[in-house]
Amino acid sequence: MNKLITFEGVDGCGKSTQLKRAAEYLRGRGEDVVTTFEPGDTALGKEIRKLLLAGVYVPVPETELLLFLADRAQHVKEVIQPALASDRWVLCDRYSDSTLAYQLAARQLDEGAAPLREMLSFAECGVRPGLTLWFDVSVQEAMRRMKKRAEAGEKATRLDEEVISFHERVSAAFEQQYALDTKRICHVDAAQGIDDVGDQVRLIIENKYGWAL
Ligand code: TYD
């Protein structure tokens, strides 16, 4: 099992805050940690992110999928693979499970189609997460948190502004992915307070990676 941990869930589930806390926790134990995110954490990816999320363009679902995958391949080869090769931990905010949930399921591209699954795996360049944390919270609660952030001045992305039925499909897809792969994906009750969620995350990491800590 490698040291790539991905953080997944609907917009507003709180995973980014928890990623920072998990990094602090690991660093506090003397571990070497890289934190990163998708889309957009390479120089090329920054440009792809703008194309995808700034809202200037509205790609058709096929283009949207291809751009997310282009960003991923660049990210894997430039950031994730080298970090793992140096035996560092990589905590990544979103990865292929997001593409499955947002593009294949919510955009209603043919979810089960084998060629699409193959494309996802092509873009991963052989790198699968050792552990995926799924931050499970109701879409209603997530929306409430997003609204709060917007009131505090955080700019929404093109996808944040999708209709509620879109976010419901994303949420259902994460649940389905979890049910299909409970070995890799761990469920986190993200409706709880920040500290409680942080404790859940720490316990999962300790259970999964006891050997490495
Ligand atoms: P971002 O501002 O990084 O927010 P978040 O904290 O929710 O991750 O926005 C990234 C958006 O891109 C988010 O709405 C999910 C979406 N996304 C996809 O649709 N497909 C993907 O493959 C990835 C990685 C992200």
PDB file of C-alpha atoms and ligand atoms in Angstrom:
ATOM      1  CA  MET A   1       0.000   0.000   0.000  1.00  0.00           C
ATOM      2  CA  ASN A   2       1.522   3.321  -1.045  1.00  0.00           C
ATOM      3  CA  LYS A   3       1.469   6.585   0.895  1.00  0.00           C
ATOM      4  CA  LEU A   4      -0.919   8.409  -1.406  1.00  0.00           C
ATOM      5  CA  ILE A   5      -4.065   9.400   0.504  1.00  0.00           C
ATOM      6  CA  THR A   6      -6.862  11.044  -1.448  1.00  0.00           C
ATOM      7  CA  PHE A   7      -9.593  13.207   0.072  1.00  0.00           C
ATOM      8  CA  GLU A   8     -12.993  13.011  -1.622  1.00  0.00           C
ATOM      9  CA  GLY A   9     -16.544  14.218  -1.249  1.00  0.00           C
ATOM     10  CA  VAL A  10     -19.087  16.754  -2.453  1.00  0.00           C
ATOM     11  CA  ASP A  11     -18.234  20.467  -2.568  1.00  0.00           C
ATOM     12  CA  GLY A  12     -18.525  21.795   0.982  1.00  0.00           C
ATOM     13  CA  CYS A  13     -17.827  18.477   2.738  1.00  0.00           C
ATOM     14  CA  GLY A  14     -14.857  19.918   4.650  1.00  0.00           C
ATOM     15  CA  LYS A  15     -12.145  17.696   3.187  1.00  0.00           C
ATOM     16  CA  SER A  16      -9.674  20.514   2.482  1.00  0.00           C
ATOM     17  CA  THR A  17      -9.616  21.607   6.139  1.00  0.00           C
ATOM     18  CA  GLN A  18      -9.134  17.987   7.177  1.00  0.00           C
ATOM     19  CA  LEU A  19      -6.345  17.493   4.681  1.00  0.00           C
ATOM     20  CA  LYS A  20      -4.398  20.341   6.304  1.00  0.00           C
ATOM     21  CA  ARG A  21      -4.981  18.867   9.738  1.00  0.00           C
ATOM     22  CA  ALA A  22      -3.915  15.391   8.638  1.00  0.00           C
ATOM     23  CA  ALA A  23      -0.722  16.876   7.194  1.00  0.00           C
ATOM     24  CA  GLU A  24      -0.026  18.663  10.483  1.00  0.00           C
ATOM     25  CA  TYR A  25      -0.624  15.440  12.371  1.00  0.00           C
ATOM     26  CA  LEU A  26       1.778  13.447  10.178  1.00  0.00           C
ATOM     27  CA  ARG A  27       4.422  16.174  10.241  1.00  0.00           C
ATOM     28  CA  GLY A  28       4.101  16.269  14.012  1.00  0.00           C
ATOM     29  CA  ARG A  29       5.170  12.633  13.959  1.00  0.00           C
ATOM     30  CA  GLY A  30       8.235  13.531  11.929  1.00  0.00           C
ATOM     31  CA  GLU A  31       6.815  12.373   8.601  1.00  0.00           C
ATOM     32  CA  ASP A  32       7.685  13.978   5.263  1.00  0.00           C
ATOM     33  CA  VAL A  33       4.416  15.137   3.690  1.00  0.00           C
ATOM     34  CA  VAL A  34       3.446  16.734   0.386  1.00  0.00           C
ATOM     35  CA  THR A  35      -0.008  18.320   0.196  1.00  0.00           C
ATOM     36  CA  THR A  36      -1.531  18.832  -3.200  1.00  0.00           C
ATOM     37  CA  PHE A  37      -4.838  19.139  -5.024  1.00  0.00           C
ATOM     38  CA  GLU A  38      -6.682  18.665  -8.297  1.00  0.00           C
ATOM     39  CA  PRO A  39      -7.236  20.335 -10.603  1.00  0.00           C
ATOM     40  CA  GLY A  40      -4.412  22.814 -10.952  1.00  0.00           C
ATOM     41  CA  ASP A  41      -1.326  22.048  -8.871  1.00  0.00           C
ATOM     42  CA  THR A  42       1.260  22.227 -11.667  1.00  0.00           C
ATOM     43  CA  ALA A  43       2.164  25.162 -13.908  1.00  0.00           C
ATOM     44  CA  LEU A  44       0.271  23.636 -16.830  1.00  0.00           C
ATOM     45  CA  GLY A  45      -2.514  22.491 -14.513  1.00  0.00           C
ATOM     46  CA  LYS A  46      -3.075  26.060 -13.344  1.00  0.00           C
ATOM     47  CA  GLU A  47      -4.041  26.978 -16.890  1.00  0.00           C
ATOM     48  CA  ILE A  48      -6.263  23.899 -17.241  1.00  0.00           C
ATOM     49  CA  ARG A  49      -7.947  24.795 -13.952  1.00  0.00           C
ATOM     50  CA  LYS A  50      -8.789  28.258 -15.250  1.00  0.00           C
ATOM     51  CA  LEU A  51     -10.270  26.780 -18.413  1.00  0.00           C
ATOM     52  CA  LEU A  52     -12.332  24.341 -16.365  1.00  0.00           C
ATOM     53  CA  LEU A  53     -13.532  26.376 -13.437  1.00  0.00           C
ATOM     54  CA  ALA A  54     -13.335  30.124 -14.031  1.00  0.00           C
ATOM     55  CA  GLY A  55     -16.643  30.063 -15.875  1.00  0.00           C
ATOM     56  CA  VAL A  56     -15.422  31.908 -18.989  1.00  0.00           C
ATOM     57  CA  TYR A  57     -15.963  28.727 -20.999  1.00  0.00           C
ATOM     58  CA  VAL A  58     -18.598  26.039 -20.597  1.00  0.00           C
ATOM     59  CA  PRO A  59     -17.055  22.841 -21.931  1.00  0.00           C
ATOM     60  CA  VAL A  60     -19.275  20.046 -23.181  1.00  0.00           C
ATOM     61  CA  PRO A  61     -19.115  17.040 -20.790  1.00  0.00           C
ATOM     62  CA  GLU A  62     -16.652  15.186 -23.029  1.00  0.00           C
ATOM     63  CA  THR A  63     -14.234  18.137 -23.054  1.00  0.00           C
ATOM     64  CA  GLU A  64     -14.656  18.618 -19.324  1.00  0.00           C
ATOM     65  CA  LEU A  65     -13.671  14.989 -18.733  1.00  0.00           C
ATOM     66  CA  LEU A  66     -10.631  15.222 -21.002  1.00  0.00           C
ATOM     67  CA  LEU A  67      -9.383  18.411 -19.350  1.00  0.00           C
ATOM     68  CA  PHE A  68      -9.625  16.906 -15.860  1.00  0.00           C
ATOM     69  CA  LEU A  69      -7.727  13.858 -17.104  1.00  0.00           C
ATOM     70  CA  ALA A  70      -5.064  16.024 -18.780  1.00  0.00           C
ATOM     71  CA  ASP A  71      -4.563  17.852 -15.510  1.00  0.00           C
ATOM     72  CA  ARG A  72      -4.265  14.539 -13.657  1.00  0.00           C
ATOM     73  CA  ALA A  73      -1.626  12.972 -15.900  1.00  0.00           C
ATOM     74  CA  GLN A  74       0.522  16.089 -15.583  1.00  0.00           C
ATOM     75  CA  HIS A  75       0.017  16.144 -11.823  1.00  0.00           C
ATOM     76  CA  VAL A  76       0.840  12.460 -11.364  1.00  0.00           C
ATOM     77  CA  LYS A  77       4.059  12.603 -13.361  1.00  0.00           C
ATOM     78  CA  GLU A  78       5.257  15.967 -12.119  1.00  0.00           C
ATOM     79  CA  VAL A  79       4.211  15.887  -8.445  1.00  0.00           C
ATOM     80  CA  ILE A  80       2.756  12.635  -7.116  1.00  0.00           C
ATOM     81  CA  GLN A  81       5.057  10.020  -8.614  1.00  0.00           C
ATOM     82  CA  PRO A  82       8.304  11.798  -7.691  1.00  0.00           C
ATOM     83  CA  ALA A  83       7.084  12.372  -4.127  1.00  0.00           C
ATOM     84  CA  LEU A  84       6.080   8.728  -3.658  1.00  0.00           C
ATOM     85  CA  ALA A  85       9.392   7.627  -5.157  1.00  0.00           C
ATOM     86  CA  SER A  86      11.147   9.647  -2.426  1.00  0.00           C
ATOM     87  CA  ASP A  87       9.055   7.807   0.177  1.00  0.00           C
ATOM     88  CA  ARG A  88       7.075  10.925   1.056  1.00  0.00           C
ATOM     89  CA  TRP A  89       3.403  10.966   2.026  1.00  0.00           C
ATOM     90  CA  VAL A  90       1.143  12.585  -0.553  1.00  0.00           C
ATOM     91  CA  LEU A  91      -2.174  13.997   0.647  1.00  0.00           C
ATOM     92  CA  CYS A  92      -4.196  14.879  -2.419  1.00  0.00           C
ATOM     93  CA  ASP A  93      -7.406  16.913  -2.436  1.00  0.00           C
ATOM     94  CA  ARG A  94      -9.490  15.011  -5.046  1.00  0.00           C
ATOM     95  CA  TYR A  95      -8.400  12.375  -7.561  1.00  0.00           C
ATOM     96  CA  SER A  96     -10.090   9.871  -9.894  1.00  0.00           C
ATOM     97  CA  ASP A  97     -13.077   9.270  -7.625  1.00  0.00           C
ATOM     98  CA  SER A  98     -14.047  12.888  -8.271  1.00  0.00           C
ATOM     99  CA  THR A  99     -13.905  12.317 -12.020  1.00  0.00           C
ATOM    100  CA  LEU A 100     -16.091   9.245 -11.639  1.00  0.00           C
ATOM    101  CA  ALA A 101     -18.584  11.162  -9.521  1.00  0.00           C
ATOM    102  CA  TYR A 102     -18.653  14.516 -11.332  1.00  0.00           C
ATOM    103  CA  GLN A 103     -18.021  13.663 -14.966  1.00  0.00           C
ATOM    104  CA  LEU A 104     -19.051  10.052 -15.451  1.00  0.00           C
ATOM    105  CA  ALA A 105     -21.998   9.982 -13.030  1.00  0.00           C
ATOM    106  CA  ALA A 106     -23.269  13.531 -12.539  1.00  0.00           C
ATOM    107  CA  ARG A 107     -22.683  14.645 -16.120  1.00  0.00           C
ATOM    108  CA  GLN A 108     -24.257  11.374 -17.133  1.00  0.00           C
ATOM    109  CA  LEU A 109     -21.518  10.259 -19.445  1.00  0.00           C
ATOM    110  CA  ASP A 110     -21.819   6.517 -19.751  1.00  0.00           C
ATOM    111  CA  GLU A 111     -20.701   5.548 -16.273  1.00  0.00           C
ATOM    112  CA  GLY A 112     -20.184   1.879 -16.831  1.00  0.00           C
ATOM    113  CA  ALA A 113     -18.524   2.204 -20.222  1.00  0.00           C
ATOM    114  CA  ALA A 114     -15.255   0.292 -20.197  1.00  0.00           C
ATOM    115  CA  PRO A 115     -13.402   2.735 -22.488  1.00  0.00           C
ATOM    116  CA  LEU A 116     -14.096   5.623 -20.104  1.00  0.00           C
ATOM    117  CA  ARG A 117     -12.815   3.630 -17.150  1.00  0.00           C
ATOM    118  CA  GLU A 118      -9.723   2.812 -19.171  1.00  0.00           C
ATOM    119  CA  MET A 119      -9.169   6.494 -19.870  1.00  0.00           C
ATOM    120  CA  LEU A 120      -9.329   7.224 -16.152  1.00  0.00           C
ATOM    121  CA  SER A 121      -6.742   4.603 -15.474  1.00  0.00           C
ATOM    122  CA  PHE A 122      -4.568   5.880 -18.365  1.00  0.00           C
ATOM    123  CA  ALA A 123      -4.513   9.357 -16.791  1.00  0.00           C
ATOM    124  CA  GLU A 124      -3.435   7.911 -13.430  1.00  0.00           C
ATOM    125  CA  CYS A 125      -0.209   6.640 -15.047  1.00  0.00           C
ATOM    126  CA  GLY A 126      -0.291   3.594 -12.788  1.00  0.00           C
ATOM    127  CA  VAL A 127      -0.744   5.507  -9.528  1.00  0.00           C
ATOM    128  CA  ARG A 128      -3.685   4.357  -7.369  1.00  0.00           C
ATOM    129  CA  PRO A 129      -4.273   5.737  -3.885  1.00  0.00           C
ATOM    130  CA  GLY A 130      -3.306   3.552  -0.944  1.00  0.00           C
ATOM    131  CA  LEU A 131      -6.216   5.080   0.945  1.00  0.00           C
ATOM    132  CA  THR A 132      -9.170   7.256   0.011  1.00  0.00           C
ATOM    133  CA  LEU A 133     -11.129   9.149   2.634  1.00  0.00           C
ATOM    134  CA  TRP A 134     -14.734   9.804   1.672  1.00  0.00           C
ATOM    135  CA  PHE A 135     -16.164  12.754   3.610  1.00  0.00           C
ATOM    136  CA  ASP A 136     -19.823  11.910   3.758  1.00  0.00           C
ATOM    137  CA  VAL A 137     -22.201  14.750   4.466  1.00  0.00           C
ATOM    138  CA  SER A 138     -25.690  15.489   3.164  1.00  0.00           C
ATOM    139  CA  VAL A 139     -25.911  17.752   0.125  1.00  0.00           C
ATOM    140  CA  GLN A 140     -28.092  20.092   2.163  1.00  0.00           C
ATOM    141  CA  GLU A 141     -25.457  20.524   4.860  1.00  0.00           C
ATOM    142  CA  ALA A 142     -22.719  20.903   2.236  1.00  0.00           C
ATOM    143  CA  MET A 143     -24.753  23.621   0.491  1.00  0.00           C
ATOM    144  CA  ARG A 144     -25.218  25.416   3.776  1.00  0.00           C
ATOM    145  CA  ARG A 145     -21.448  25.422   4.333  1.00  0.00           C
ATOM    146  CA  MET A 146     -20.834  26.644   0.764  1.00  0.00           C
ATOM    147  CA  LYS A 147     -23.239  29.498   1.324  1.00  0.00           C
ATOM    148  CA  LYS A 148     -21.394  30.500   4.469  1.00  0.00           C
ATOM    149  CA  ARG A 149     -18.109  30.502   2.581  1.00  0.00           C
ATOM    150  CA  ALA A 150     -19.584  32.627  -0.173  1.00  0.00           C
ATOM    151  CA  GLU A 151     -20.799  35.103   2.443  1.00  0.00           C
ATOM    152  CA  ALA A 152     -17.259  35.197   3.828  1.00  0.00           C
ATOM    153  CA  GLY A 153     -16.042  36.217   0.369  1.00  0.00           C
ATOM    154  CA  GLU A 154     -14.860  32.896  -1.104  1.00  0.00           C
ATOM    155  CA  LYS A 155     -15.381  32.805  -4.853  1.00  0.00           C
ATOM    156  CA  ALA A 156     -17.540  29.931  -6.142  1.00  0.00           C
ATOM    157  CA  THR A 157     -16.341  27.874  -9.128  1.00  0.00           C
ATOM    158  CA  ARG A 158     -18.402  27.028 -12.194  1.00  0.00           C
ATOM    159  CA  LEU A 159     -19.132  23.602 -10.719  1.00  0.00           C
ATOM    160  CA  ASP A 160     -20.079  24.918  -7.277  1.00  0.00           C
ATOM    161  CA  GLU A 161     -22.874  26.751  -9.014  1.00  0.00           C
ATOM    162  CA  GLU A 162     -24.406  23.652 -10.594  1.00  0.00           C
ATOM    163  CA  VAL A 163     -28.020  22.846  -9.735  1.00  0.00           C
ATOM    164  CA  ILE A 164     -28.788  20.798  -6.638  1.00  0.00           C
ATOM    165  CA  SER A 165     -29.711  17.690  -8.636  1.00  0.00           C
ATOM    166  CA  PHE A 166     -26.153  17.678 -10.024  1.00  0.00           C
ATOM    167  CA  HIS A 167     -24.689  17.678  -6.514  1.00  0.00           C
ATOM    168  CA  GLU A 168     -27.157  14.953  -5.501  1.00  0.00           C
ATOM    169  CA  ARG A 169     -25.858  12.772  -8.330  1.00  0.00           C
ATOM    170  CA  VAL A 170     -22.267  13.468  -7.264  1.00  0.00           C
ATOM    171  CA  SER A 171     -23.143  12.476  -3.709  1.00  0.00           C
ATOM    172  CA  ALA A 172     -24.909   9.269  -4.760  1.00  0.00           C
ATOM    173  CA  ALA A 173     -21.923   8.345  -6.925  1.00  0.00           C
ATOM    174  CA  PHE A 174     -19.476   8.687  -4.028  1.00  0.00           C
ATOM    175  CA  GLU A 175     -21.716   6.460  -1.944  1.00  0.00           C
ATOM    176  CA  GLN A 176     -21.827   3.861  -4.690  1.00  0.00           C
ATOM    177  CA  GLN A 177     -18.052   3.939  -5.178  1.00  0.00           C
ATOM    178  CA  TYR A 178     -17.578   3.416  -1.461  1.00  0.00           C
ATOM    179  CA  ALA A 179     -19.911   0.411  -1.487  1.00  0.00           C
ATOM    180  CA  LEU A 180     -17.894  -1.129  -4.319  1.00  0.00           C
ATOM    181  CA  ASP A 181     -14.473  -0.661  -2.731  1.00  0.00           C
ATOM    182  CA  THR A 182     -14.573  -0.579   1.066  1.00  0.00           C
ATOM    183  CA  LYS A 183     -11.011  -1.876   1.166  1.00  0.00           C
ATOM    184  CA  ARG A 184      -9.493   1.287  -0.298  1.00  0.00           C
ATOM    185  CA  ILE A 185     -12.205   3.821   0.548  1.00  0.00           C
ATOM    186  CA  CYS A 186     -12.893   4.681   4.186  1.00  0.00           C
ATOM    187  CA  HIS A 187     -16.055   6.415   5.264  1.00  0.00           C
ATOM    188  CA  VAL A 188     -15.764   9.567   7.355  1.00  0.00           C
ATOM    189  CA  ASP A 189     -18.847  11.032   9.019  1.00  0.00           C
ATOM    190  CA  ALA A 190     -18.273  14.615   7.910  1.00  0.00           C
ATOM    191  CA  ALA A 191     -21.453  15.969   9.497  1.00  0.00           C
ATOM    192  CA  GLN A 192     -19.666  16.094  12.861  1.00  0.00           C
ATOM    193  CA  GLY A 193     -17.600  19.019  14.161  1.00  0.00           C
ATOM    194  CA  ILE A 194     -14.095  19.734  12.843  1.00  0.00           C
ATOM    195  CA  ASP A 195     -12.287  18.124  15.797  1.00  0.00           C
ATOM    196  CA  ASP A 196     -14.405  14.963  15.747  1.00  0.00           C
ATOM    197  CA  VAL A 197     -13.900  14.556  12.021  1.00  0.00           C
ATOM    198  CA  GLY A 198     -10.170  15.118  12.559  1.00  0.00           C
ATOM    199  CA  ASP A 199     -10.123  12.317  15.156  1.00  0.00           C
ATOM    200  CA  GLN A 200     -11.841   9.940  12.730  1.00  0.00           C
ATOM    201  CA  VAL A 201      -9.264  10.731  10.054  1.00  0.00           C
ATOM    202  CA  ARG A 202      -6.335  10.229  12.412  1.00  0.00           C
ATOM    203  CA  LEU A 203      -7.687   6.856  13.570  1.00  0.00           C
ATOM    204  CA  ILE A 204      -8.199   5.643  10.022  1.00  0.00           C
ATOM    205  CA  ILE A 205      -4.659   6.644   9.056  1.00  0.00           C
ATOM    206  CA  GLU A 206      -3.209   4.966  12.147  1.00  0.00           C
ATOM    207  CA  ASN A 207      -5.168   1.784  11.451  1.00  0.00           C
ATOM    208  CA  LYS A 208      -4.237   1.643   7.782  1.00  0.00           C
ATOM    209  CA  TYR A 209      -0.625   2.730   8.028  1.00  0.00           C
ATOM    210  CA  GLY A 210       0.420   1.477  11.443  1.00  0.00           C
ATOM    211  CA  TRP A 211       3.397  -0.124   9.685  1.00  0.00           C
ATOM    212  CA  ALA A 212       4.622   3.212   8.332  1.00  0.00           C
ATOM    213  CA  LEU A 213       4.219   5.377  11.422  1.00  0.00           C
TER     214      LEU A 213
HETATM  215  P1  TYD B   1     -12.069  23.411  -5.836  1.00  0.00           P
HETATM  216  O1  TYD B   1     -12.222  24.880  -5.795  1.00  0.00           O
HETATM  217  O2  TYD B   1     -10.670  22.878  -5.880  1.00  0.00           O
HETATM  218  O3  TYD B   1     -12.931  22.901  -4.658  1.00  0.00           O
HETATM  219  P2  TYD B   1     -13.053  21.643  -3.739  1.00  0.00           P
HETATM  220  O4  TYD B   1     -12.561  22.127  -2.414  1.00  0.00           O
HETATM  221  O5  TYD B   1     -14.515  21.340  -3.739  1.00  0.00           O
HETATM  222  O6  TYD B   1     -12.227  20.509  -4.298  1.00  0.00           O
HETATM  223  O7  TYD B   1     -12.897  22.886  -7.069  1.00  0.00           O
HETATM  224  C1  TYD B   1     -12.642  21.749  -7.751  1.00  0.00           C
HETATM  225  C2  TYD B   1     -13.915  21.390  -8.483  1.00  0.00           C
HETATM  226  O8  TYD B   1     -13.614  20.508  -9.553  1.00  0.00           O
HETATM  227  C3  TYD B   1     -14.938  20.697  -7.609  1.00  0.00           C
HETATM  228  O9  TYD B   1     -16.222  21.233  -7.867  1.00  0.00           O
HETATM  229  C4  TYD B   1     -14.903  19.266  -8.088  1.00  0.00           C
HETATM  230  C5  TYD B   1     -14.461  19.383  -9.500  1.00  0.00           C
HETATM  231  N1  TYD B   1     -13.747  18.218 -10.060  1.00  0.00           N
HETATM  232  C6  TYD B   1     -14.349  17.480 -11.065  1.00  0.00           C
HETATM  233  O10 TYD B   1     -15.473  17.778 -11.490  1.00  0.00           O
HETATM  234  N2  TYD B   1     -13.685  16.425 -11.592  1.00  0.00           N
HETATM  235  C7  TYD B   1     -12.434  16.064 -11.180  1.00  0.00           C
HETATM  236  O11 TYD B   1     -11.860  15.079 -11.696  1.00  0.00           O
HETATM  237  C8  TYD B   1     -11.820  16.838 -10.140  1.00  0.00           C
HETATM  238  C9  TYD B   1     -10.450  16.502  -9.662  1.00  0.00           C
HETATM  239  C10 TYD B   1     -12.515  17.915  -9.604  1.00  0.00           C
END
